[in-house]
Amino acid sequence: MFWSLVLVAVMVGVVCYRWQRRRLYQIYKELSNSAKHYPIIGHTYLMRNSDANNGAVWFKAVGRLAIENGGITSFWMANKLYIMVADPETSEVILKSCMEKGFVTQFIRTVIGNGSIFAAVDIWRPRRKILAPVFSMKNLNEFVKVFNRQSMIMADTLEPMAGGADISVWRYFNTYTFDSVCETTLGIDLNSQKDPNHSFLIAFDFVSQEIAKRMVSPWMHPEFIYRMLPRYKKFVFHRKIIHNFVDEVIQIKLKQLSTFQKGDNKPSGTTLVDGVSV
């Protein structure tokens, strides 16, 4: 009798669970693809040819499914349904209408908190209004000067390799982006293109890859499990380097602002930090 009641309770629970998620199942049915879907694990078996250090394999596999399906498809990571979009026009519609962030963006918040576009809508929207004046045409024209100077440095770095064997340009574009972003937002010259071993650059690269790995690894999604893994200590170590670096820059900017309030050395207002402080 007892086990019969347990069985009935389980069956009722399963029915209620599926009923509450019926909209998700309908979306998957409409956006299904050629890849086989298994109970419980969903499409995570597609990771079998990748490893913990190459999460890009997973994105490429699902991206191909989206292209084969007309530019959009859906897939299951365990019990969570995700939509993969490979069509720019469809992406534009989605990005303009869906402001709430997905579950996996919480992993990015473990590094930047509620900063940037990854914050909740009620936090991000008013901040966007505050930042809007910083991106005036005048300031953007100043940013172009930075982009031009940094791109020339990248071109000079790549020039000796022209006509040679195939190379990966990831590191070069990565350091170029870092230098450009740091100068336009923080007003500092990171100079990572000439010094790729900069501690901040190494830490940011590690943290970015770690977050990407966690996103495509459902078994690392639960916070209590991730904190027990050896890789979590490495993540915290590199995250601290990033936070310390940003804190130092903020302190420098606060001192500059204090000087400005005394009537000297007015900030240019052309960087993100200067624009907000002014």
mmCIF file with all atom_site columns, C-alpha atoms in Angstrom, residues 8-218:
data_model
loop_
_atom_site.group_PDB
_atom_site.id
_atom_site.type_symbol
_atom_site.label_atom_id
_atom_site.label_alt_id
_atom_site.label_comp_id
_atom_site.label_asym_id
_atom_site.label_entity_id
_atom_site.label_seq_id
_atom_site.pdbx_PDB_ins_code
_atom_site.Cartn_x
_atom_site.Cartn_y
_atom_site.Cartn_z
_atom_site.occupancy
_atom_site.B_iso_or_equiv
_atom_site.pdbx_formal_charge
_atom_site.auth_seq_id
_atom_site.auth_comp_id
_atom_site.auth_asym_id
_atom_site.auth_atom_id
_atom_site.pdbx_PDB_model_num
ATOM 1   C CA . VAL A 1 8   ? 0.958  7.581  -7.400  1.00 0.00 ? 8   VAL A CA 1
ATOM 2   C CA . ALA A 1 9   ? 2.606  10.632 -5.809  1.00 0.00 ? 9   ALA A CA 1
ATOM 3   C CA . VAL A 1 10  ? 5.553  10.379 -8.207  1.00 0.00 ? 10  VAL A CA 1
ATOM 4   C CA . MET A 1 11  ? 3.266  10.040 -11.207 1.00 0.00 ? 11  MET A CA 1
ATOM 5   C CA . VAL A 1 12  ? 1.207  13.046 -10.111 1.00 0.00 ? 12  VAL A CA 1
ATOM 6   C CA . GLY A 1 13  ? 4.407  15.028 -9.593  1.00 0.00 ? 13  GLY A CA 1
ATOM 7   C CA . VAL A 1 14  ? 5.672  14.157 -13.078 1.00 0.00 ? 14  VAL A CA 1
ATOM 8   C CA . VAL A 1 15  ? 2.350  15.091 -14.672 1.00 0.00 ? 15  VAL A CA 1
ATOM 9   C CA . CYS A 1 16  ? 2.240  18.432 -12.825 1.00 0.00 ? 16  CYS A CA 1
ATOM 10  C CA . TYR A 1 17  ? 5.871  19.125 -13.724 1.00 0.00 ? 17  TYR A CA 1
ATOM 11  C CA . ARG A 1 18  ? 5.275  18.512 -17.413 1.00 0.00 ? 18  ARG A CA 1
ATOM 12  C CA . TRP A 1 19  ? 2.040  20.490 -17.366 1.00 0.00 ? 19  TRP A CA 1
ATOM 13  C CA . GLN A 1 20  ? 3.773  23.530 -15.883 1.00 0.00 ? 20  GLN A CA 1
ATOM 14  C CA . ARG A 1 21  ? 6.456  23.288 -18.588 1.00 0.00 ? 21  ARG A CA 1
ATOM 15  C CA . ARG A 1 22  ? 4.108  22.529 -21.477 1.00 0.00 ? 22  ARG A CA 1
ATOM 16  C CA . ARG A 1 23  ? 4.984  25.834 -23.166 1.00 0.00 ? 23  ARG A CA 1
ATOM 17  C CA . LEU A 1 24  ? 8.665  24.845 -23.246 1.00 0.00 ? 24  LEU A CA 1
ATOM 18  C CA . TYR A 1 25  ? 7.871  21.486 -24.806 1.00 0.00 ? 25  TYR A CA 1
ATOM 19  C CA . GLN A 1 26  ? 5.770  23.227 -27.442 1.00 0.00 ? 26  GLN A CA 1
ATOM 20  C CA . ILE A 1 27  ? 8.630  25.604 -28.287 1.00 0.00 ? 27  ILE A CA 1
ATOM 21  C CA . TYR A 1 28  ? 11.038 22.691 -28.576 1.00 0.00 ? 28  TYR A CA 1
ATOM 22  C CA . LYS A 1 29  ? 8.614  20.864 -30.850 1.00 0.00 ? 29  LYS A CA 1
ATOM 23  C CA . GLU A 1 30  ? 8.382  23.885 -33.156 1.00 0.00 ? 30  GLU A CA 1
ATOM 24  C CA . LEU A 1 31  ? 12.146 24.518 -33.117 1.00 0.00 ? 31  LEU A CA 1
ATOM 25  C CA . SER A 1 32  ? 13.410 20.947 -32.974 1.00 0.00 ? 32  SER A CA 1
ATOM 26  C CA . ASN A 1 33  ? 16.425 19.746 -34.943 1.00 0.00 ? 33  ASN A CA 1
ATOM 27  C CA . SER A 1 34  ? 17.999 16.574 -36.288 1.00 0.00 ? 34  SER A CA 1
ATOM 28  C CA . ALA A 1 35  ? 19.956 15.841 -33.093 1.00 0.00 ? 35  ALA A CA 1
ATOM 29  C CA . LYS A 1 36  ? 18.426 13.150 -30.889 1.00 0.00 ? 36  LYS A CA 1
ATOM 30  C CA . HIS A 1 37  ? 17.066 14.271 -27.535 1.00 0.00 ? 37  HIS A CA 1
ATOM 31  C CA . TYR A 1 38  ? 17.472 11.941 -24.548 1.00 0.00 ? 38  TYR A CA 1
ATOM 32  C CA . PRO A 1 39  ? 15.523 12.075 -21.274 1.00 0.00 ? 39  PRO A CA 1
ATOM 33  C CA . ILE A 1 40  ? 17.256 13.792 -18.352 1.00 0.00 ? 40  ILE A CA 1
ATOM 34  C CA . ILE A 1 41  ? 20.507 14.641 -20.219 1.00 0.00 ? 41  ILE A CA 1
ATOM 35  C CA . GLY A 1 42  ? 18.851 16.318 -23.211 1.00 0.00 ? 42  GLY A CA 1
ATOM 36  C CA . HIS A 1 43  ? 21.463 17.244 -25.826 1.00 0.00 ? 43  HIS A CA 1
ATOM 37  C CA . THR A 1 44  ? 24.453 17.388 -23.483 1.00 0.00 ? 44  THR A CA 1
ATOM 38  C CA . TYR A 1 45  ? 25.788 14.204 -25.092 1.00 0.00 ? 45  TYR A CA 1
ATOM 39  C CA . LEU A 1 46  ? 26.956 16.450 -27.941 1.00 0.00 ? 46  LEU A CA 1
ATOM 40  C CA . MET A 1 47  ? 29.801 17.418 -25.614 1.00 0.00 ? 47  MET A CA 1
ATOM 41  C CA . ARG A 1 48  ? 31.276 13.945 -25.772 1.00 0.00 ? 48  ARG A CA 1
ATOM 42  C CA . ASN A 1 49  ? 33.794 15.034 -28.428 1.00 0.00 ? 49  ASN A CA 1
ATOM 43  C CA . SER A 1 50  ? 34.867 18.094 -26.463 1.00 0.00 ? 50  SER A CA 1
ATOM 44  C CA . ASP A 1 51  ? 36.764 18.491 -23.229 1.00 0.00 ? 51  ASP A CA 1
ATOM 45  C CA . ALA A 1 52  ? 36.680 20.866 -20.288 1.00 0.00 ? 52  ALA A CA 1
ATOM 46  C CA . ASN A 1 53  ? 39.175 23.135 -22.024 1.00 0.00 ? 53  ASN A CA 1
ATOM 47  C CA . ASN A 1 54  ? 37.307 23.474 -25.319 1.00 0.00 ? 54  ASN A CA 1
ATOM 48  C CA . GLY A 1 55  ? 33.748 24.630 -24.769 1.00 0.00 ? 55  GLY A CA 1
ATOM 49  C CA . ALA A 1 56  ? 33.748 26.145 -28.281 1.00 0.00 ? 56  ALA A CA 1
ATOM 50  C CA . VAL A 1 57  ? 33.156 22.653 -29.706 1.00 0.00 ? 57  VAL A CA 1
ATOM 51  C CA . TRP A 1 58  ? 29.744 22.608 -28.050 1.00 0.00 ? 58  TRP A CA 1
ATOM 52  C CA . PHE A 1 59  ? 28.754 26.020 -29.433 1.00 0.00 ? 59  PHE A CA 1
ATOM 53  C CA . LYS A 1 60  ? 29.895 25.049 -32.927 1.00 0.00 ? 60  LYS A CA 1
ATOM 54  C CA . ALA A 1 61  ? 27.883 21.819 -32.823 1.00 0.00 ? 61  ALA A CA 1
ATOM 55  C CA . VAL A 1 62  ? 24.684 23.567 -31.756 1.00 0.00 ? 62  VAL A CA 1
ATOM 56  C CA . GLY A 1 63  ? 25.387 26.466 -34.125 1.00 0.00 ? 63  GLY A CA 1
ATOM 57  C CA . ARG A 1 64  ? 25.509 24.058 -37.062 1.00 0.00 ? 64  ARG A CA 1
ATOM 58  C CA . LEU A 1 65  ? 22.153 22.633 -35.989 1.00 0.00 ? 65  LEU A CA 1
ATOM 59  C CA . ALA A 1 66  ? 20.698 26.152 -35.993 1.00 0.00 ? 66  ALA A CA 1
ATOM 60  C CA . ILE A 1 67  ? 22.041 26.857 -39.487 1.00 0.00 ? 67  ILE A CA 1
ATOM 61  C CA . GLU A 1 68  ? 20.644 23.563 -40.775 1.00 0.00 ? 68  GLU A CA 1
ATOM 62  C CA . ASN A 1 69  ? 17.291 24.459 -39.209 1.00 0.00 ? 69  ASN A CA 1
ATOM 63  C CA . GLY A 1 70  ? 16.952 27.823 -40.966 1.00 0.00 ? 70  GLY A CA 1
ATOM 64  C CA . GLY A 1 71  ? 18.890 29.966 -38.506 1.00 0.00 ? 71  GLY A CA 1
ATOM 65  C CA . ILE A 1 72  ? 17.193 29.071 -35.221 1.00 0.00 ? 72  ILE A CA 1
ATOM 66  C CA . THR A 1 73  ? 16.794 25.928 -33.142 1.00 0.00 ? 73  THR A CA 1
ATOM 67  C CA . SER A 1 74  ? 16.310 24.780 -29.567 1.00 0.00 ? 74  SER A CA 1
ATOM 68  C CA . PHE A 1 75  ? 18.175 22.289 -27.422 1.00 0.00 ? 75  PHE A CA 1
ATOM 69  C CA . TRP A 1 76  ? 18.048 20.886 -23.920 1.00 0.00 ? 76  TRP A CA 1
ATOM 70  C CA . MET A 1 77  ? 20.861 21.078 -21.388 1.00 0.00 ? 77  MET A CA 1
ATOM 71  C CA . ALA A 1 78  ? 19.532 18.648 -18.804 1.00 0.00 ? 78  ALA A CA 1
ATOM 72  C CA . ASN A 1 79  ? 16.121 20.135 -17.879 1.00 0.00 ? 79  ASN A CA 1
ATOM 73  C CA . LYS A 1 80  ? 16.730 23.632 -19.267 1.00 0.00 ? 80  LYS A CA 1
ATOM 74  C CA . LEU A 1 81  ? 15.653 24.671 -22.751 1.00 0.00 ? 81  LEU A CA 1
ATOM 75  C CA . TYR A 1 82  ? 17.865 27.053 -24.724 1.00 0.00 ? 82  TYR A CA 1
ATOM 76  C CA . ILE A 1 83  ? 17.361 28.746 -28.067 1.00 0.00 ? 83  ILE A CA 1
ATOM 77  C CA . MET A 1 84  ? 20.305 28.998 -30.470 1.00 0.00 ? 84  MET A CA 1
ATOM 78  C CA . VAL A 1 85  ? 20.008 31.769 -33.070 1.00 0.00 ? 85  VAL A CA 1
ATOM 79  C CA . ALA A 1 86  ? 22.290 31.947 -36.104 1.00 0.00 ? 86  ALA A CA 1
ATOM 80  C CA . ASP A 1 87  ? 20.236 34.375 -38.195 1.00 0.00 ? 87  ASP A CA 1
ATOM 81  C CA . PRO A 1 88  ? 21.043 38.115 -37.751 1.00 0.00 ? 88  PRO A CA 1
ATOM 82  C CA . GLU A 1 89  ? 17.517 39.350 -38.502 1.00 0.00 ? 89  GLU A CA 1
ATOM 83  C CA . THR A 1 90  ? 16.000 36.963 -35.977 1.00 0.00 ? 90  THR A CA 1
ATOM 84  C CA . SER A 1 91  ? 18.645 37.961 -33.446 1.00 0.00 ? 91  SER A CA 1
ATOM 85  C CA . GLU A 1 92  ? 17.729 41.628 -33.871 1.00 0.00 ? 92  GLU A CA 1
ATOM 86  C CA . VAL A 1 93  ? 14.068 40.953 -33.117 1.00 0.00 ? 93  VAL A CA 1
ATOM 87  C CA . ILE A 1 94  ? 14.898 38.877 -30.036 1.00 0.00 ? 94  ILE A CA 1
ATOM 88  C CA . LEU A 1 95  ? 17.449 41.338 -28.640 1.00 0.00 ? 95  LEU A CA 1
ATOM 89  C CA . LYS A 1 96  ? 14.995 44.221 -28.975 1.00 0.00 ? 96  LYS A CA 1
ATOM 90  C CA . SER A 1 97  ? 12.111 42.418 -27.283 1.00 0.00 ? 97  SER A CA 1
ATOM 91  C CA . CYS A 1 98  ? 13.745 40.191 -24.635 1.00 0.00 ? 98  CYS A CA 1
ATOM 92  C CA . MET A 1 99  ? 15.446 42.269 -21.950 1.00 0.00 ? 99  MET A CA 1
ATOM 93  C CA . GLU A 1 100 ? 15.585 39.735 -19.127 1.00 0.00 ? 100 GLU A CA 1
ATOM 94  C CA . LYS A 1 101 ? 18.822 37.774 -18.900 1.00 0.00 ? 101 LYS A CA 1
ATOM 95  C CA . GLY A 1 102 ? 19.057 34.006 -18.997 1.00 0.00 ? 102 GLY A CA 1
ATOM 96  C CA . PHE A 1 103 ? 20.019 31.711 -16.146 1.00 0.00 ? 103 PHE A CA 1
ATOM 97  C CA . VAL A 1 104 ? 23.661 31.301 -17.219 1.00 0.00 ? 104 VAL A CA 1
ATOM 98  C CA . THR A 1 105 ? 24.372 35.047 -17.004 1.00 0.00 ? 105 THR A CA 1
ATOM 99  C CA . GLN A 1 106 ? 24.457 34.645 -13.231 1.00 0.00 ? 106 GLN A CA 1
ATOM 100 C CA . PHE A 1 107 ? 27.895 33.094 -13.701 1.00 0.00 ? 107 PHE A CA 1
ATOM 101 C CA . ILE A 1 108 ? 29.111 36.365 -15.231 1.00 0.00 ? 108 ILE A CA 1
ATOM 102 C CA . ARG A 1 109 ? 27.703 38.225 -12.241 1.00 0.00 ? 109 ARG A CA 1
ATOM 103 C CA . THR A 1 110 ? 30.020 36.249 -9.968  1.00 0.00 ? 110 THR A CA 1
ATOM 104 C CA . VAL A 1 111 ? 32.776 38.447 -11.426 1.00 0.00 ? 111 VAL A CA 1
ATOM 105 C CA . ILE A 1 112 ? 31.188 41.805 -12.264 1.00 0.00 ? 112 ILE A CA 1
ATOM 106 C CA . GLY A 1 113 ? 28.192 41.761 -9.939  1.00 0.00 ? 113 GLY A CA 1
ATOM 107 C CA . ASN A 1 114 ? 25.318 43.842 -11.298 1.00 0.00 ? 114 ASN A CA 1
ATOM 108 C CA . GLY A 1 115 ? 27.568 45.825 -13.597 1.00 0.00 ? 115 GLY A CA 1
ATOM 109 C CA . SER A 1 116 ? 27.224 46.108 -17.364 1.00 0.00 ? 116 SER A CA 1
ATOM 110 C CA . ILE A 1 117 ? 24.330 44.733 -19.427 1.00 0.00 ? 117 ILE A CA 1
ATOM 111 C CA . PHE A 1 118 ? 24.227 41.502 -17.428 1.00 0.00 ? 118 PHE A CA 1
ATOM 112 C CA . ALA A 1 119 ? 22.372 43.108 -14.532 1.00 0.00 ? 119 ALA A CA 1
ATOM 113 C CA . ALA A 1 120 ? 18.644 42.642 -14.070 1.00 0.00 ? 120 ALA A CA 1
ATOM 114 C CA . VAL A 1 121 ? 16.471 44.917 -16.212 1.00 0.00 ? 121 VAL A CA 1
ATOM 115 C CA . ASP A 1 122 ? 15.304 47.079 -13.286 1.00 0.00 ? 122 ASP A CA 1
ATOM 116 C CA . ILE A 1 123 ? 18.973 47.795 -12.496 1.00 0.00 ? 123 ILE A CA 1
ATOM 117 C CA . TRP A 1 124 ? 20.359 47.976 -16.007 1.00 0.00 ? 124 TRP A CA 1
ATOM 118 C CA . ARG A 1 125 ? 17.723 50.269 -17.569 1.00 0.00 ? 125 ARG A CA 1
ATOM 119 C CA . PRO A 1 126 ? 18.226 53.370 -15.329 1.00 0.00 ? 126 PRO A CA 1
ATOM 120 C CA . ARG A 1 127 ? 21.996 52.938 -15.532 1.00 0.00 ? 127 ARG A CA 1
ATOM 121 C CA . ARG A 1 128 ? 21.789 52.957 -19.315 1.00 0.00 ? 128 ARG A CA 1
ATOM 122 C CA . LYS A 1 129 ? 20.098 56.359 -19.163 1.00 0.00 ? 129 LYS A CA 1
ATOM 123 C CA . ILE A 1 130 ? 22.918 57.668 -16.984 1.00 0.00 ? 130 ILE A CA 1
ATOM 124 C CA . LEU A 1 131 ? 25.577 56.373 -19.373 1.00 0.00 ? 131 LEU A CA 1
ATOM 125 C CA . ALA A 1 132 ? 23.857 57.541 -22.565 1.00 0.00 ? 132 ALA A CA 1
ATOM 126 C CA . PRO A 1 133 ? 25.493 61.027 -22.607 1.00 0.00 ? 133 PRO A CA 1
ATOM 127 C CA . VAL A 1 134 ? 28.938 59.410 -22.457 1.00 0.00 ? 134 VAL A CA 1
ATOM 128 C CA . PHE A 1 135 ? 28.336 57.926 -25.890 1.00 0.00 ? 135 PHE A CA 1
ATOM 129 C CA . SER A 1 136 ? 27.673 61.266 -27.568 1.00 0.00 ? 136 SER A CA 1
ATOM 130 C CA . MET A 1 137 ? 29.039 61.801 -31.069 1.00 0.00 ? 137 MET A CA 1
ATOM 131 C CA . LYS A 1 138 ? 31.815 63.991 -29.684 1.00 0.00 ? 138 LYS A CA 1
ATOM 132 C CA . ASN A 1 139 ? 33.029 61.279 -27.322 1.00 0.00 ? 139 ASN A CA 1
ATOM 133 C CA . LEU A 1 140 ? 32.640 58.567 -29.952 1.00 0.00 ? 140 LEU A CA 1
ATOM 134 C CA . ASN A 1 141 ? 34.868 60.570 -32.278 1.00 0.00 ? 141 ASN A CA 1
ATOM 135 C CA . GLU A 1 142 ? 37.481 60.613 -29.517 1.00 0.00 ? 142 GLU A CA 1
ATOM 136 C CA . PHE A 1 143 ? 37.106 56.852 -29.170 1.00 0.00 ? 143 PHE A CA 1
ATOM 137 C CA . VAL A 1 144 ? 37.823 56.427 -32.893 1.00 0.00 ? 144 VAL A CA 1
ATOM 138 C CA . LYS A 1 145 ? 41.230 58.006 -32.353 1.00 0.00 ? 145 LYS A CA 1
ATOM 139 C CA . VAL A 1 146 ? 41.976 55.377 -29.713 1.00 0.00 ? 146 VAL A CA 1
ATOM 140 C CA . PHE A 1 147 ? 40.746 52.546 -31.934 1.00 0.00 ? 147 PHE A CA 1
ATOM 141 C CA . ASN A 1 148 ? 42.901 53.811 -34.797 1.00 0.00 ? 148 ASN A CA 1
ATOM 142 C CA . ARG A 1 149 ? 46.047 54.068 -32.683 1.00 0.00 ? 149 ARG A CA 1
ATOM 143 C CA . GLN A 1 150 ? 45.572 50.645 -31.118 1.00 0.00 ? 150 GLN A CA 1
ATOM 144 C CA . SER A 1 151 ? 44.764 49.031 -34.479 1.00 0.00 ? 151 SER A CA 1
ATOM 145 C CA . MET A 1 152 ? 48.003 50.428 -35.914 1.00 0.00 ? 152 MET A CA 1
ATOM 146 C CA . ILE A 1 153 ? 49.906 48.764 -33.065 1.00 0.00 ? 153 ILE A CA 1
ATOM 147 C CA . MET A 1 154 ? 48.165 45.476 -33.851 1.00 0.00 ? 154 MET A CA 1
ATOM 148 C CA . ALA A 1 155 ? 48.948 45.846 -37.562 1.00 0.00 ? 155 ALA A CA 1
ATOM 149 C CA . ASP A 1 156 ? 52.619 46.483 -36.794 1.00 0.00 ? 156 ASP A CA 1
ATOM 150 C CA . THR A 1 157 ? 52.666 43.372 -34.591 1.00 0.00 ? 157 THR A CA 1
ATOM 151 C CA . LEU A 1 158 ? 51.114 41.196 -37.305 1.00 0.00 ? 158 LEU A CA 1
ATOM 152 C CA . GLU A 1 159 ? 53.152 42.599 -40.194 1.00 0.00 ? 159 GLU A CA 1
ATOM 153 C CA . PRO A 1 160 ? 56.217 40.336 -39.708 1.00 0.00 ? 160 PRO A CA 1
ATOM 154 C CA . MET A 1 161 ? 53.928 37.293 -39.948 1.00 0.00 ? 161 MET A CA 1
ATOM 155 C CA . ALA A 1 162 ? 52.398 38.266 -43.296 1.00 0.00 ? 162 ALA A CA 1
ATOM 156 C CA . GLY A 1 163 ? 52.986 35.661 -46.008 1.00 0.00 ? 163 GLY A CA 1
ATOM 157 C CA . GLY A 1 164 ? 53.969 32.991 -43.495 1.00 0.00 ? 164 GLY A CA 1
ATOM 158 C CA . ALA A 1 165 ? 52.158 30.007 -42.051 1.00 0.00 ? 165 ALA A CA 1
ATOM 159 C CA . ASP A 1 166 ? 48.596 30.170 -40.762 1.00 0.00 ? 166 ASP A CA 1
ATOM 160 C CA . ILE A 1 167 ? 48.340 31.566 -37.236 1.00 0.00 ? 167 ILE A CA 1
ATOM 161 C CA . SER A 1 168 ? 45.606 32.138 -34.690 1.00 0.00 ? 168 SER A CA 1
ATOM 162 C CA . VAL A 1 169 ? 44.773 35.841 -34.467 1.00 0.00 ? 169 VAL A CA 1
ATOM 163 C CA . TRP A 1 170 ? 42.782 35.417 -31.247 1.00 0.00 ? 170 TRP A CA 1
ATOM 164 C CA . ARG A 1 171 ? 45.560 36.686 -28.971 1.00 0.00 ? 171 ARG A CA 1
ATOM 165 C CA . TYR A 1 172 ? 46.205 39.726 -31.145 1.00 0.00 ? 172 TYR A CA 1
ATOM 166 C CA . PHE A 1 173 ? 42.567 40.766 -31.382 1.00 0.00 ? 173 PHE A CA 1
ATOM 167 C CA . ASN A 1 174 ? 42.119 40.019 -27.696 1.00 0.00 ? 174 ASN A CA 1
ATOM 168 C CA . THR A 1 175 ? 44.966 42.295 -26.600 1.00 0.00 ? 175 THR A CA 1
ATOM 169 C CA . TYR A 1 176 ? 43.855 44.989 -29.062 1.00 0.00 ? 176 TYR A CA 1
ATOM 170 C CA . THR A 1 177 ? 40.360 44.893 -27.584 1.00 0.00 ? 177 THR A CA 1
ATOM 171 C CA . PHE A 1 178 ? 41.700 45.068 -24.042 1.00 0.00 ? 178 PHE A CA 1
ATOM 172 C CA . ASP A 1 179 ? 43.861 48.095 -24.783 1.00 0.00 ? 179 ASP A CA 1
ATOM 173 C CA . SER A 1 180 ? 41.023 49.879 -26.589 1.00 0.00 ? 180 SER A CA 1
ATOM 174 C CA . VAL A 1 181 ? 38.422 49.141 -23.923 1.00 0.00 ? 181 VAL A CA 1
ATOM 175 C CA . CYS A 1 182 ? 40.687 50.064 -21.009 1.00 0.00 ? 182 CYS A CA 1
ATOM 176 C CA . GLU A 1 183 ? 41.664 53.374 -22.594 1.00 0.00 ? 183 GLU A CA 1
ATOM 177 C CA . THR A 1 184 ? 38.137 54.380 -23.621 1.00 0.00 ? 184 THR A CA 1
ATOM 178 C CA . THR A 1 185 ? 36.382 53.265 -20.428 1.00 0.00 ? 185 THR A CA 1
ATOM 179 C CA . LEU A 1 186 ? 39.006 53.615 -17.695 1.00 0.00 ? 186 LEU A CA 1
ATOM 180 C CA . GLY A 1 187 ? 41.372 56.103 -19.277 1.00 0.00 ? 187 GLY A CA 1
ATOM 181 C CA . ILE A 1 188 ? 44.464 53.933 -18.763 1.00 0.00 ? 188 ILE A CA 1
ATOM 182 C CA . ASP A 1 189 ? 46.990 52.494 -21.189 1.00 0.00 ? 189 ASP A CA 1
ATOM 183 C CA . LEU A 1 190 ? 47.142 48.784 -20.429 1.00 0.00 ? 190 LEU A CA 1
ATOM 184 C CA . ASN A 1 191 ? 49.687 48.234 -23.228 1.00 0.00 ? 191 ASN A CA 1
ATOM 185 C CA . SER A 1 192 ? 48.858 44.527 -23.357 1.00 0.00 ? 192 SER A CA 1
ATOM 186 C CA . GLN A 1 193 ? 49.679 44.295 -27.075 1.00 0.00 ? 193 GLN A CA 1
ATOM 187 C CA . LYS A 1 194 ? 53.314 44.871 -26.210 1.00 0.00 ? 194 LYS A CA 1
ATOM 188 C CA . ASP A 1 195 ? 53.070 43.060 -22.881 1.00 0.00 ? 195 ASP A CA 1
ATOM 189 C CA . PRO A 1 196 ? 50.744 40.045 -23.345 1.00 0.00 ? 196 PRO A CA 1
ATOM 190 C CA . ASN A 1 197 ? 51.837 38.678 -19.952 1.00 0.00 ? 197 ASN A CA 1
ATOM 191 C CA . HIS A 1 198 ? 50.131 41.479 -18.021 1.00 0.00 ? 198 HIS A CA 1
ATOM 192 C CA . SER A 1 199 ? 48.596 39.992 -14.845 1.00 0.00 ? 199 SER A CA 1
ATOM 193 C CA . PHE A 1 200 ? 45.195 41.571 -15.458 1.00 0.00 ? 200 PHE A CA 1
ATOM 194 C CA . LEU A 1 201 ? 45.062 40.225 -19.008 1.00 0.00 ? 201 LEU A CA 1
ATOM 195 C CA . ILE A 1 202 ? 46.002 36.708 -17.904 1.00 0.00 ? 202 ILE A CA 1
ATOM 196 C CA . ALA A 1 203 ? 43.461 36.786 -15.074 1.00 0.00 ? 203 ALA A CA 1
ATOM 197 C CA . PHE A 1 204 ? 40.670 38.077 -17.297 1.00 0.00 ? 204 PHE A CA 1
ATOM 198 C CA . ASP A 1 205 ? 41.415 35.482 -19.962 1.00 0.00 ? 205 ASP A CA 1
ATOM 199 C CA . PHE A 1 206 ? 41.298 32.688 -17.368 1.00 0.00 ? 206 PHE A CA 1
ATOM 200 C CA . VAL A 1 207 ? 38.058 33.934 -15.808 1.00 0.00 ? 207 VAL A CA 1
ATOM 201 C CA . SER A 1 208 ? 36.389 34.358 -19.217 1.00 0.00 ? 208 SER A CA 1
ATOM 202 C CA . GLN A 1 209 ? 37.266 30.815 -20.242 1.00 0.00 ? 209 GLN A CA 1
ATOM 203 C CA . GLU A 1 210 ? 36.199 29.445 -16.876 1.00 0.00 ? 210 GLU A CA 1
ATOM 204 C CA . ILE A 1 211 ? 32.792 31.123 -17.104 1.00 0.00 ? 211 ILE A CA 1
ATOM 205 C CA . ALA A 1 212 ? 32.327 29.797 -20.642 1.00 0.00 ? 212 ALA A CA 1
ATOM 206 C CA . LYS A 1 213 ? 33.218 26.269 -19.502 1.00 0.00 ? 213 LYS A CA 1
ATOM 207 C CA . ARG A 1 214 ? 30.766 26.488 -16.641 1.00 0.00 ? 214 ARG A CA 1
ATOM 208 C CA . MET A 1 215 ? 28.000 27.686 -18.947 1.00 0.00 ? 215 MET A CA 1
ATOM 209 C CA . VAL A 1 216 ? 28.276 24.570 -21.108 1.00 0.00 ? 216 VAL A CA 1
ATOM 210 C CA . SER A 1 217 ? 28.786 22.184 -18.176 1.00 0.00 ? 217 SER A CA 1
ATOM 211 C CA . PRO A 1 218 ? 25.434 21.522 -16.460 1.00 0.00 ? 218 PRO A CA 1
#
